[in-house]
Coordinates of N, CA, C and O in Angstrom, one line a residue:
X1 N 46.4 -42.7 26.2 CA 46.2 -44.1 25.8 C 47.5 -44.5 25.1 O 47.8 -44.1 24.1
X2 N 48.2 -45.5 25.8 CA 49.4 -46.0 25.2 C 49.3 -47.5 24.9 O 48.7 -48.2 25.7
X3 N 50.0 -47.9 23.9 CA 50.0 -49.3 23.6 C 51.4 -49.7 23.1 O 52.4 -48.9 23.2
X4 N 51.4 -50.9 22.5 CA 52.7 -51.4 22.0 C 52.7 -51.1 20.5 O 51.8 -51.6 19.7
X5 N 53.8 -50.4 20.0 CA 53.9 -50.2 18.6 C 54.0 -51.5 17.8 O 54.7 -52.5 18.3
X6 N 53.2 -51.7 16.7 CA 53.3 -52.9 15.9 C 53.5 -52.5 14.5 O 53.1 -51.4 14.0
X7 N 54.0 -53.4 13.7 CA 54.2 -53.2 12.3 C 53.0 -53.6 11.4 O 52.1 -54.2 12.0
X8 N 53.1 -53.4 10.1 CA 52.0 -53.7 9.3 C 51.7 -55.2 9.2 O 50.5 -55.6 9.0
X9 N 52.7 -56.0 9.2 CA 52.4 -57.5 9.2 C 51.6 -57.9 10.4 O 50.7 -58.7 10.3
X10 N 51.8 -57.3 11.6 CA 51.0 -57.6 12.8 C 49.6 -57.0 12.6 O 48.6 -57.6 13.1
X11 N 49.5 -55.9 12.0 CA 48.1 -55.3 11.7 C 47.3 -56.3 10.8 O 46.2 -56.6 11.1
X12 N 48.0 -56.8 9.8 CA 47.3 -57.7 8.9 C 46.9 -59.0 9.6 O 45.9 -59.6 9.3
X13 N 47.7 -59.4 10.6 CA 47.4 -60.6 11.4 C 46.1 -60.3 12.2 O 45.3 -61.3 12.4
X14 N 45.9 -59.1 12.7 CA 44.7 -58.8 13.4 C 43.5 -59.0 12.5 O 42.4 -59.5 13.0
X15 N 43.6 -58.6 11.3 CA 42.5 -58.7 10.3 C 42.3 -60.2 10.0 O 41.1 -60.7 9.8
X16 N 43.3 -61.0 10.0 CA 43.2 -62.4 9.7 C 42.6 -63.2 10.8 O 41.9 -64.1 10.6
X17 N 42.9 -62.7 12.0 CA 42.5 -63.5 13.2 C 41.2 -63.2 13.9 O 40.6 -64.0 14.6
X18 N 40.6 -62.0 13.6 CA 39.4 -61.6 14.4 C 38.3 -62.6 14.0 O 38.2 -63.1 12.9
X19 N 37.4 -62.8 14.9 CA 36.4 -63.9 14.7 C 35.0 -63.3 14.3 O 34.3 -63.9 13.5
X20 N 34.6 -62.2 14.9 CA 33.2 -61.8 14.8 C 33.1 -60.3 14.2 O 32.4 -60.1 13.3
X21 N 33.7 -59.3 14.9 CA 33.4 -57.9 14.6 C 34.7 -57.1 14.4 O 35.7 -57.3 15.2
X22 N 34.7 -56.3 13.4 CA 35.7 -55.3 13.2 C 35.1 -53.9 13.1 O 34.2 -53.8 12.2
X23 N 35.4 -53.0 13.9 CA 34.9 -51.7 13.9 C 35.9 -50.6 13.7 O 37.0 -50.7 14.3
X24 N 35.7 -49.7 12.8 CA 36.6 -48.6 12.5 C 36.0 -47.3 12.8 O 34.9 -47.0 12.3
X25 N 36.7 -46.4 13.6 CA 36.3 -45.0 13.7 C 37.3 -44.2 13.0 O 38.5 -44.3 13.1
X26 N 36.8 -43.4 12.0 CA 37.6 -42.5 11.2 C 37.2 -41.0 11.6 O 36.0 -40.7 11.7
X27 N 38.2 -40.2 11.9 CA 37.9 -38.9 12.3 C 38.6 -37.8 11.5 O 38.3 -36.6 11.6
X28 N 39.4 -38.2 10.6 CA 40.2 -37.2 9.8 C 39.3 -36.8 8.5 O 38.5 -37.6 8.0
X29 N 39.6 -35.6 8.0 CA 38.9 -35.1 6.8 C 39.7 -35.3 5.6 O 39.3 -35.0 4.5
X30 N 40.9 -35.8 5.8 CA 41.8 -36.1 4.7 C 42.8 -37.2 5.1 O 43.4 -37.2 6.2
X31 N 42.9 -38.3 4.3 CA 43.9 -39.3 4.4 C 44.8 -39.3 3.2 O 44.3 -39.1 2.1
X32 N 46.0 -39.7 3.4 CA 47.0 -39.7 2.3 C 47.6 -41.0 2.2 O 48.5 -41.4 3.0
X33 N 47.2 -41.9 1.3 CA 47.8 -43.2 1.1 C 48.2 -43.3 -0.4 O 47.5 -42.7 -1.3
X34 N 49.3 -44.0 -0.6 CA 49.9 -44.0 -2.0 C 48.9 -44.6 -3.0 O 48.8 -44.1 -4.1
X35 N 48.1 -45.6 -2.6 CA 47.1 -46.2 -3.5 C 46.0 -45.3 -3.9 O 45.3 -45.6 -4.9
X36 N 45.8 -44.2 -3.1 CA 44.6 -43.3 -3.4 C 45.1 -42.0 -4.1 O 44.2 -41.3 -4.6
X37 N 46.3 -41.7 -4.2 CA 46.8 -40.4 -4.7 C 46.3 -40.2 -6.1 O 45.7 -39.2 -6.4
X38 N 46.6 -41.1 -7.0 CA 46.2 -41.0 -8.4 C 44.7 -40.9 -8.6 O 44.2 -40.0 -9.3
X39 N 44.0 -41.9 -8.0 CA 42.5 -41.8 -8.2 C 41.9 -40.5 -7.6 O 41.0 -40.0 -8.2
X40 N 42.5 -40.0 -6.5 CA 42.0 -38.8 -5.9 C 42.2 -37.6 -6.9 O 41.3 -36.8 -7.1
X41 N 43.4 -37.5 -7.4 CA 43.7 -36.4 -8.4 C 42.8 -36.5 -9.6 O 42.3 -35.5 -10.1
X42 N 42.6 -37.7 -10.1 CA 41.7 -37.9 -11.2 C 40.3 -37.5 -10.9 O 39.6 -36.9 -11.7
X43 N 39.8 -37.9 -9.7 CA 38.5 -37.5 -9.2 C 38.3 -35.9 -9.2 O 37.3 -35.4 -9.7
X44 N 39.3 -35.3 -8.7 CA 39.3 -33.8 -8.6 C 39.3 -33.2 -10.0 O 38.6 -32.2 -10.2
X45 N 40.0 -33.7 -10.9 CA 40.2 -33.2 -12.2 C 39.0 -33.5 -13.1 O 38.5 -32.6 -13.9
X46 N 38.4 -34.7 -13.0 CA 37.4 -35.1 -14.0 C 36.0 -35.5 -13.3 O 35.0 -35.7 -14.0
X47 N 36.1 -35.8 -12.0 CA 34.9 -36.4 -11.4 C 34.7 -37.8 -11.6 O 33.8 -38.5 -11.1
X48 N 35.7 -38.4 -12.4 CA 35.6 -39.8 -12.7 C 36.1 -40.7 -11.5 O 37.1 -40.3 -10.8
X49 N 35.5 -41.8 -11.3 CA 35.9 -42.8 -10.3 C 36.7 -43.9 -10.9 O 36.2 -44.7 -11.7
X50 N 38.0 -43.9 -10.6 CA 38.9 -44.9 -11.1 C 38.8 -46.2 -10.5 O 38.5 -46.3 -9.3
X51 N 39.0 -47.3 -11.2 CA 39.0 -48.7 -10.7 C 40.2 -48.8 -9.8 O 41.3 -48.2 -10.1
X52 N 40.1 -49.6 -8.8 CA 41.2 -49.8 -7.9 C 41.4 -51.3 -7.5 O 40.5 -51.8 -6.8
X53 N 42.5 -51.9 -7.8 CA 42.7 -53.3 -7.3 C 42.8 -53.4 -5.8 O 42.4 -54.4 -5.2
X54 N 43.2 -52.3 -5.1 CA 43.3 -52.3 -3.6 C 41.8 -52.4 -3.1 O 41.6 -53.1 -2.1
X55 N 40.9 -51.6 -3.7 CA 39.5 -51.7 -3.2 C 38.9 -53.0 -3.5 O 38.2 -53.6 -2.7
X56 N 39.2 -53.6 -4.7 CA 38.8 -54.9 -5.0 C 39.2 -55.9 -4.0 O 38.4 -56.8 -3.5
X57 N 40.4 -55.8 -3.5 CA 40.9 -56.8 -2.5 C 40.2 -56.6 -1.2 O 39.8 -57.6 -0.5
X58 N 39.9 -55.4 -0.8 CA 39.2 -55.1 0.5 C 37.7 -55.6 0.4 O 37.2 -56.2 1.3
X59 N 37.1 -55.4 -0.8 CA 35.7 -55.9 -1.0 C 35.7 -57.4 -1.0 O 34.7 -57.9 -0.4
X60 N 36.6 -58.0 -1.5 CA 36.7 -59.5 -1.5 C 36.9 -60.0 0.0 O 36.3 -61.0 0.4
X61 N 37.7 -59.3 0.7 CA 37.9 -59.6 2.1 C 36.6 -59.5 2.9 O 36.2 -60.3 3.7
X62 N 35.9 -58.4 2.6 CA 34.6 -58.2 3.3 C 33.6 -59.3 2.9 O 33.0 -60.0 3.8
X63 N 33.5 -59.6 1.7 CA 32.5 -60.7 1.2 C 32.9 -62.0 1.8 O 32.0 -62.8 2.4
X64 N 34.2 -62.4 1.8 CA 34.6 -63.6 2.4 C 34.4 -63.7 3.9 O 34.0 -64.7 4.4
X65 N 34.7 -62.6 4.5 CA 34.5 -62.5 6.0 C 33.0 -62.7 6.3 O 32.7 -63.4 7.3
X66 N 32.2 -62.0 5.6 CA 30.7 -62.1 5.9 C 30.3 -63.6 5.8 O 29.5 -64.1 6.6
X67 N 30.8 -64.3 4.8 CA 30.4 -65.7 4.6 C 30.8 -66.6 5.8 O 30.3 -67.6 6.0
X68 N 31.9 -66.1 6.5 CA 32.3 -66.8 7.7 C 31.8 -66.2 9.0 O 32.2 -66.6 10.1
X69 N 30.7 -65.4 8.9 CA 30.1 -64.9 10.1 C 30.7 -63.6 10.6 O 30.3 -63.2 11.7
X70 N 31.5 -62.9 9.9 CA 32.1 -61.7 10.4 C 31.3 -60.5 10.0 O 30.5 -60.6 9.0
X71 N 31.4 -59.4 10.8 CA 30.8 -58.1 10.4 C 31.8 -57.0 10.4 O 32.8 -57.1 11.2
X72 N 31.7 -56.1 9.5 CA 32.6 -54.9 9.4 C 31.7 -53.7 9.5 O 30.8 -53.5 8.7
X73 N 32.1 -52.8 10.4 CA 31.3 -51.6 10.6 C 32.3 -50.4 10.7 O 33.4 -50.6 11.3
X74 N 32.0 -49.3 10.1 CA 32.8 -48.1 10.0 C 31.9 -46.9 10.3 O 30.9 -46.8 9.7
X75 N 32.4 -46.0 11.1 CA 31.8 -44.7 11.3 C 32.8 -43.7 11.0 O 33.9 -43.7 11.5
X76 N 32.5 -42.8 10.1 CA 33.4 -41.6 9.8 C 32.7 -40.4 10.2 O 31.5 -40.1 9.8
X77 N 33.3 -39.7 11.1 CA 32.8 -38.3 11.6 C 33.3 -37.3 10.5 O 34.5 -37.2 10.3
X78 N 32.4 -36.7 9.8 CA 32.7 -35.8 8.7 C 32.2 -34.4 9.1 O 31.1 -34.3 9.6
X79 N 33.0 -33.4 8.7 CA 32.5 -32.0 8.9 C 31.9 -31.5 7.5 O 32.4 -31.9 6.5
X80 N 30.8 -30.7 7.7 CA 30.2 -30.2 6.5 C 30.4 -28.7 6.4 O 30.4 -28.0 7.5
X81 N 30.7 -28.2 5.2 CA 30.7 -28.8 3.9 C 31.8 -29.9 3.9 O 32.9 -29.7 4.5
X82 N 31.6 -30.9 3.1 CA 32.5 -32.0 3.0 C 33.8 -31.6 2.3 O 33.8 -30.8 1.4
X83 N 34.9 -32.0 2.8 CA 36.2 -31.8 2.2 C 36.3 -32.5 0.8 O 35.5 -33.5 0.6
X84 N 37.1 -32.1 -0.1 CA 37.3 -32.8 -1.3 C 37.6 -34.2 -1.1 O 37.1 -35.1 -1.8
X85 N 38.5 -34.5 -0.1 CA 38.9 -35.9 0.1 C 37.7 -36.7 0.6 O 37.5 -37.9 0.1
X86 N 36.9 -36.2 1.5 CA 35.7 -37.0 1.9 C 34.7 -37.2 0.8 O 34.2 -38.3 0.7
X87 N 34.5 -36.2 -0.1 CA 33.7 -36.5 -1.3 C 34.2 -37.6 -2.1 O 33.5 -38.5 -2.5
X88 N 35.5 -37.6 -2.3 CA 36.2 -38.7 -3.1 C 36.0 -40.0 -2.3 O 35.7 -41.0 -3.0
X89 N 36.3 -40.1 -1.1 CA 36.2 -41.3 -0.3 C 34.8 -41.9 -0.4 O 34.7 -43.1 -0.5
X90 N 33.8 -41.0 -0.3 CA 32.5 -41.5 -0.4 C 32.2 -42.1 -1.7 O 31.6 -43.2 -1.8
X91 N 32.5 -41.4 -2.8 CA 32.1 -41.8 -4.1 C 33.0 -43.0 -4.6 O 32.5 -43.9 -5.2
X92 N 34.3 -43.0 -4.2 CA 35.2 -44.0 -4.7 C 35.2 -45.2 -3.9 O 35.3 -46.3 -4.5
X93 N 35.1 -45.1 -2.6 CA 35.2 -46.3 -1.7 C 34.0 -46.7 -1.0 O 33.6 -47.9 -0.9
X94 N 33.3 -45.7 -0.4 CA 32.1 -46.1 0.5 C 31.0 -46.7 -0.3 O 30.4 -47.7 0.1
X95 N 30.7 -46.2 -1.5 CA 29.6 -46.8 -2.3 C 29.9 -48.3 -2.6 O 29.1 -49.2 -2.3
X96 N 31.0 -48.7 -3.2 CA 31.2 -50.1 -3.5 C 31.5 -50.9 -2.2 O 31.1 -52.1 -2.2
X97 N 32.1 -50.3 -1.2 CA 32.3 -51.1 0.0 C 31.0 -51.4 0.7 O 30.8 -52.5 1.3
X98 N 30.0 -50.5 0.7 CA 28.7 -50.8 1.2 C 28.0 -51.9 0.5 O 27.4 -52.8 1.0
X99 N 28.2 -51.9 -0.9 CA 27.6 -52.9 -1.7 C 28.2 -54.3 -1.4 O 27.5 -55.3 -1.4
X100 N 29.5 -54.3 -1.0 CA 30.2 -55.5 -0.6 C 29.7 -56.1 0.7 O 30.0 -57.2 1.0
X101 N 29.1 -55.2 1.5 CA 28.6 -55.7 2.8 C 29.1 -54.9 4.0 O 28.7 -55.2 5.2
X102 N 30.0 -54.0 3.8 CA 30.5 -53.2 5.0 C 29.4 -52.2 5.5 O 28.8 -51.6 4.6
X103 N 29.2 -52.2 6.8 CA 28.2 -51.3 7.4 C 28.9 -50.0 7.6 O 29.5 -49.8 8.6
X104 N 28.7 -49.1 6.6 CA 29.4 -47.7 6.7 C 28.3 -46.7 7.2 O 27.2 -46.7 6.6
X105 N 28.7 -45.9 8.2 CA 27.8 -44.9 8.7 C 28.6 -43.6 8.8 O 29.8 -43.6 8.9
X106 N 27.8 -42.5 8.6 CA 28.4 -41.2 8.6 C 27.8 -40.4 9.8 O 26.6 -40.3 10.0
X107 N 28.7 -39.8 10.6 CA 28.2 -38.8 11.6 C 28.7 -37.5 11.2 O 29.8 -37.1 11.3
X108 N 27.7 -36.7 10.6 CA 28.1 -35.4 10.0 C 27.8 -34.3 11.0 O 26.8 -34.3 11.7
X109 N 28.8 -33.4 11.1 CA 28.7 -32.2 12.0 C 29.1 -31.0 11.2 O 29.8 -31.1 10.2
X110 N 28.7 -29.8 11.7 CA 29.1 -28.6 11.1 C 30.5 -28.3 11.3 O 31.1 -28.7 12.3
X111 N 31.2 -27.7 10.3 CA 32.6 -27.3 10.4 C 32.8 -26.5 11.7 O 32.1 -25.6 12.0
X112 N 33.9 -26.9 12.4 CA 34.2 -26.2 13.6 C 33.5 -26.8 14.9 O 33.8 -26.3 16.0
X113 N 32.7 -27.8 14.7 CA 32.1 -28.5 15.8 C 32.5 -29.9 15.8 O 33.2 -30.4 14.9
X114 N 32.3 -30.6 16.9 CA 32.6 -32.0 17.1 C 31.6 -32.7 17.9 O 31.1 -32.1 18.9
X115 N 31.3 -34.0 17.7 CA 30.3 -34.7 18.5 C 30.7 -34.8 20.0 O 31.9 -35.1 20.2
X116 N 29.8 -34.6 20.8 CA 30.1 -34.7 22.3 C 30.5 -36.1 22.6 O 29.9 -37.1 22.1
X117 N 31.5 -36.3 23.4 CA 31.9 -37.6 23.9 C 32.6 -38.5 22.9 O 32.7 -39.7 23.1
X118 N 33.0 -37.9 21.8 CA 33.8 -38.7 20.8 C 35.2 -38.1 20.6 O 35.2 -36.9 20.5
X119 N 36.2 -38.9 20.6 CA 37.6 -38.3 20.4 C 37.9 -38.0 19.0 O 37.3 -38.5 18.1
X120 N 39.0 -37.2 18.8 CA 39.6 -37.1 17.5 C 40.7 -38.2 17.5 O 41.9 -38.0 17.7
X121 N 40.2 -39.4 17.3 CA 41.1 -40.6 17.4 C 40.7 -41.6 16.4 O 39.5 -42.0 16.4
X122 N 41.6 -42.1 15.6 CA 41.2 -43.2 14.6 C 41.7 -44.5 15.2 O 42.8 -44.6 15.7
X123 N 40.8 -45.5 15.1 CA 41.1 -46.8 15.6 C 40.3 -47.9 15.0 O 39.3 -47.6 14.4
X124 N 40.8 -49.1 15.1 CA 40.1 -50.4 14.8 C 39.9 -51.1 16.1 O 40.8 -51.1 16.9
X125 N 38.7 -51.7 16.3 CA 38.4 -52.5 17.5 C 37.9 -53.8 17.0 O 36.9 -53.9 16.3
X126 N 38.7 -54.9 17.3 CA 38.4 -56.2 16.8 C 37.8 -57.0 17.9 O 38.4 -57.1 19.0
X127 N 36.6 -57.6 17.7 CA 35.9 -58.5 18.6 C 35.8 -57.8 20.0 O 35.7 -58.5 21.0
X128 N 35.7 -56.5 20.0 CA 35.6 -55.7 21.2 C 36.7 -55.9 22.2 O 36.6 -55.4 23.4
X129 N 37.8 -56.6 21.8 CA 38.8 -56.9 22.8 C 40.2 -56.5 22.3 O 41.2 -56.5 23.1
X130 N 40.4 -56.1 21.1 CA 41.7 -55.8 20.6 C 41.6 -54.4 19.9 O 40.9 -54.3 18.9
X131 N 42.3 -53.5 20.5 CA 42.3 -52.1 20.1 C 43.5 -51.7 19.4 O 44.6 -51.8 19.9
X132 N 43.3 -51.3 18.1 CA 44.5 -50.8 17.3 C 44.3 -49.3 17.0 O 43.4 -48.9 16.3
X133 N 45.2 -48.5 17.6 CA 45.2 -47.1 17.4 C 46.0 -46.8 16.1 O 47.0 -47.4 15.8
X134 N 45.4 -45.9 15.3 CA 46.0 -45.5 14.0 C 46.5 -44.0 14.2 O 45.6 -43.1 14.4
X135 N 47.8 -43.7 14.1 CA 48.3 -42.4 14.2 C 48.7 -41.9 12.8 O 49.4 -42.6 12.1
X136 N 48.3 -40.6 12.5 CA 48.6 -40.0 11.2 C 49.4 -38.7 11.4 O 49.3 -38.1 12.4
X137 N 50.1 -38.4 10.3 CA 50.8 -37.1 10.2 C 49.8 -36.0 10.0 O 48.6 -36.3 9.7
X138 N 50.3 -34.8 10.1 CA 49.4 -33.7 9.8 C 48.9 -33.7 8.4 O 47.9 -33.0 8.1
X139 N 49.6 -34.4 7.5 CA 49.1 -34.4 6.1 C 48.2 -35.6 5.8 O 47.6 -35.7 4.7
X140 N 48.0 -36.4 6.8 CA 47.0 -37.6 6.7 C 47.7 -38.9 6.3 O 47.0 -39.9 6.1
X141 N 49.0 -39.0 6.3 CA 49.7 -40.2 6.1 C 49.8 -41.0 7.3 O 50.0 -40.5 8.4
X142 N 49.6 -42.3 7.2 CA 49.7 -43.2 8.4 C 51.1 -43.2 8.9 O 52.1 -43.4 8.2
X143 N 51.3 -42.8 10.2 CA 52.6 -42.7 10.8 C 53.0 -43.9 11.6 O 54.1 -44.4 11.5
X144 N 52.0 -44.4 12.4 CA 52.3 -45.6 13.2 C 51.0 -46.2 13.7 O 49.9 -45.6 13.7
X145 N 51.1 -47.4 14.2 CA 50.0 -48.2 14.8 C 50.4 -48.8 16.1 O 51.6 -49.1 16.3
X146 N 49.5 -48.8 17.0 CA 49.7 -49.3 18.4 C 48.6 -50.3 18.8 O 47.4 -50.0 18.6
X147 N 49.0 -51.4 19.4 CA 48.0 -52.3 19.9 C 47.9 -52.0 21.4 O 48.9 -52.0 22.1
X148 N 46.7 -51.7 21.9 CA 46.4 -51.3 23.2 C 45.6 -52.4 23.9 O 44.6 -52.9 23.4
X149 N 46.1 -52.9 25.1 CA 45.5 -53.9 25.9 C 44.9 -53.4 27.2 O 44.3 -54.2 27.9
X150 N 45.1 -52.2 27.5 CA 44.6 -51.6 28.8 C 43.1 -51.8 28.9 O 42.4 -51.3 28.0
X151 N 42.6 -52.4 30.0 CA 41.1 -52.6 30.1 C 40.3 -51.3 30.1 O 39.2 -51.2 29.5
X152 N 40.8 -50.2 30.6 CA 40.1 -48.9 30.6 C 40.0 -48.3 29.2 O 39.0 -47.8 28.8
X153 N 41.1 -48.5 28.4 CA 41.1 -48.0 27.1 C 40.1 -48.8 26.2 O 39.4 -48.3 25.4
X154 N 40.1 -50.1 26.4 CA 39.1 -51.0 25.7 C 37.7 -50.6 26.0 O 36.8 -50.5 25.2
X155 N 37.4 -50.3 27.3 CA 36.1 -49.9 27.7 C 35.7 -48.6 27.0 O 34.6 -48.4 26.5
X156 N 36.7 -47.6 27.0 CA 36.4 -46.3 26.3 C 36.2 -46.6 24.8 O 35.2 -46.0 24.3
X157 N 36.9 -47.4 24.2 CA 36.8 -47.6 22.8 C 35.4 -48.3 22.5 O 34.8 -47.9 21.5
X158 N 35.0 -49.2 23.3 CA 33.6 -49.8 23.1 C 32.5 -48.7 23.3 O 31.5 -48.7 22.5
X159 N 32.7 -47.9 24.3 CA 31.7 -46.8 24.5 C 31.7 -45.8 23.3 O 30.6 -45.5 22.9
X160 N 32.8 -45.4 22.8 CA 32.9 -44.5 21.7 C 32.2 -45.2 20.5 O 31.5 -44.6 19.7
X161 N 32.5 -46.5 20.3 CA 31.9 -47.2 19.2 C 30.4 -47.2 19.2 O 29.7 -46.8 18.3
X162 N 29.9 -47.5 20.4 CA 28.4 -47.6 20.6 C 27.8 -46.2 20.3 O 26.8 -46.1 19.7
X163 N 28.4 -45.2 20.9 CA 27.9 -43.8 20.7 C 28.0 -43.4 19.3 O 27.0 -42.8 18.7
X164 N 29.1 -43.7 18.6 CA 29.2 -43.3 17.2 C 28.2 -44.0 16.3 O 27.5 -43.3 15.5
X165 N 28.0 -45.3 16.5 CA 27.0 -46.0 15.7 C 25.6 -45.5 15.9 O 24.8 -45.3 15.0
X166 N 25.3 -45.2 17.2 CA 24.0 -44.8 17.5 C 23.6 -43.4 16.9 O 22.5 -43.2 16.4
X167 N 24.6 -42.5 16.8 CA 24.3 -41.2 16.3 C 24.6 -41.0 14.8 O 24.3 -40.0 14.3
X168 N 25.2 -42.0 14.2 CA 25.5 -41.9 12.8 C 24.4 -42.3 11.9 O 23.5 -43.1 12.3
X169 N 24.4 -41.9 10.7 CA 23.4 -42.2 9.6 C 24.0 -43.3 8.7 O 25.2 -43.2 8.3
X170 N 23.2 -44.3 8.3 CA 23.7 -45.2 7.3 C 24.2 -44.5 6.1 O 23.6 -43.5 5.6
X171 N 25.3 -44.9 5.5 CA 25.9 -44.2 4.3 C 24.9 -44.1 3.2 O 24.8 -43.1 2.5
X172 N 24.1 -45.2 3.0 CA 23.1 -45.2 1.9 C 22.1 -44.1 2.0 O 21.6 -43.6 1.0
X173 N 21.8 -43.7 3.3 CA 20.8 -42.6 3.5 C 21.6 -41.3 3.4 O 21.0 -40.4 2.7
X174 N 22.8 -41.2 3.9 CA 23.5 -40.0 3.9 C 23.8 -39.5 2.4 O 23.6 -38.4 2.1
X175 N 24.1 -40.5 1.5 CA 24.5 -40.1 0.2 C 23.3 -39.6 -0.6 O 23.5 -39.0 -1.7
X176 N 22.1 -39.8 -0.2 CA 20.9 -39.3 -1.0 C 20.9 -37.8 -1.0 O 20.2 -37.2 -1.9
X177 N 21.6 -37.1 -0.1 CA 21.6 -35.7 -0.1 C 22.6 -35.1 -1.2 O 22.7 -33.9 -1.3
X178 N 23.3 -36.0 -1.9 CA 24.4 -35.5 -2.8 C 24.2 -36.1 -4.2 O 23.5 -37.2 -4.3
X179 N 24.9 -35.5 -5.1 CA 24.9 -36.1 -6.5 C 26.0 -37.1 -6.6 O 26.6 -37.5 -5.6
X180 N 26.3 -37.7 -7.8 CA 27.2 -38.8 -7.9 C 28.7 -38.4 -7.5 O 29.5 -39.2 -7.1
X181 N 29.0 -37.1 -7.6 CA 30.3 -36.6 -7.2 C 30.3 -36.0 -5.7 O 31.2 -35.4 -5.3
X182 N 29.2 -36.3 -5.0 CA 29.1 -35.9 -3.6 C 29.0 -34.4 -3.4 O 29.4 -33.9 -2.4
X183 N 28.5 -33.7 -4.4 CA 28.1 -32.3 -4.3 C 26.7 -32.3 -3.8 O 25.8 -33.0 -4.2
X184 N 26.4 -31.3 -2.8 CA 25.1 -31.3 -2.3 C 24.0 -31.0 -3.4 O 24.2 -30.2 -4.3
X185 N 22.9 -31.8 -3.2 CA 21.8 -31.5 -4.1 C 21.0 -30.3 -3.7 O 21.0 -30.0 -2.5
X186 N 20.5 -29.5 -4.6 CA 19.7 -28.4 -4.2 C 18.5 -28.8 -3.4 O 17.9 -29.8 -3.7
X187 N 18.3 -28.1 -2.3 CA 17.2 -28.4 -1.4 C 15.9 -27.6 -1.9 O 16.1 -26.4 -2.3
X188 N 14.8 -28.2 -1.9 CA 13.6 -27.5 -2.3 C 13.3 -26.4 -1.3 O 13.6 -26.5 -0.1
X189 N 12.8 -25.3 -1.8 CA 12.5 -24.2 -0.8 C 11.4 -24.6 0.2 O 10.5 -25.4 -0.1
X190 N 11.6 -24.1 1.4 CA 10.6 -24.3 2.5 C 9.3 -23.7 2.1 O 9.2 -22.6 1.6
X191 N 8.2 -24.4 2.4 CA 6.9 -23.9 2.1 C 6.6 -22.8 3.1 O 6.9 -22.9 4.3
X192 N 5.9 -21.8 2.7 CA 5.4 -20.7 3.6 C 4.0 -20.9 3.9 O 3.2 -21.1 3.0
X193 N 3.7 -20.8 5.1 CA 2.3 -21.0 5.5 C 1.9 -19.8 6.4 O 2.6 -19.3 7.1

């Protein structure tokens, strides 16, 4: 799947211009962005969720977009047990982003397995017609972005989107299995009959 490399200004333009739907598939168990490094380290050290102006900005974008008829959907394929980063991402970002109106869903799989028919590929799909591939380094830092216009690639991305949404659990349901720091809650013993 090849596309045209684009810079961050062009990526921001995609967010500004889409009319109806923005879908994000996340497949990594760790992302490394400058705005998250300090809150992530604080979360690991104290369990505290730090305030973030970057998150505030995203949540305002979601709220404003929803008032204009837009929808934002995200599916994150996560392996269990959850990585420290995924625990952080859920507690720090997914909870407030869901409250802001983003439809966040989790497709959880056992460590070492992967959902059938879904790629290890991060992307945004805008209005089902504009595919933005997100390429990351081995450490989870964003390396490059590509805009893909190939019709076969767009068809594949729509199929993956539909499959991921269908098999994923709403975040608000998923998080009930965990405490506030996303540690698994003890499960009641199975009854013997």
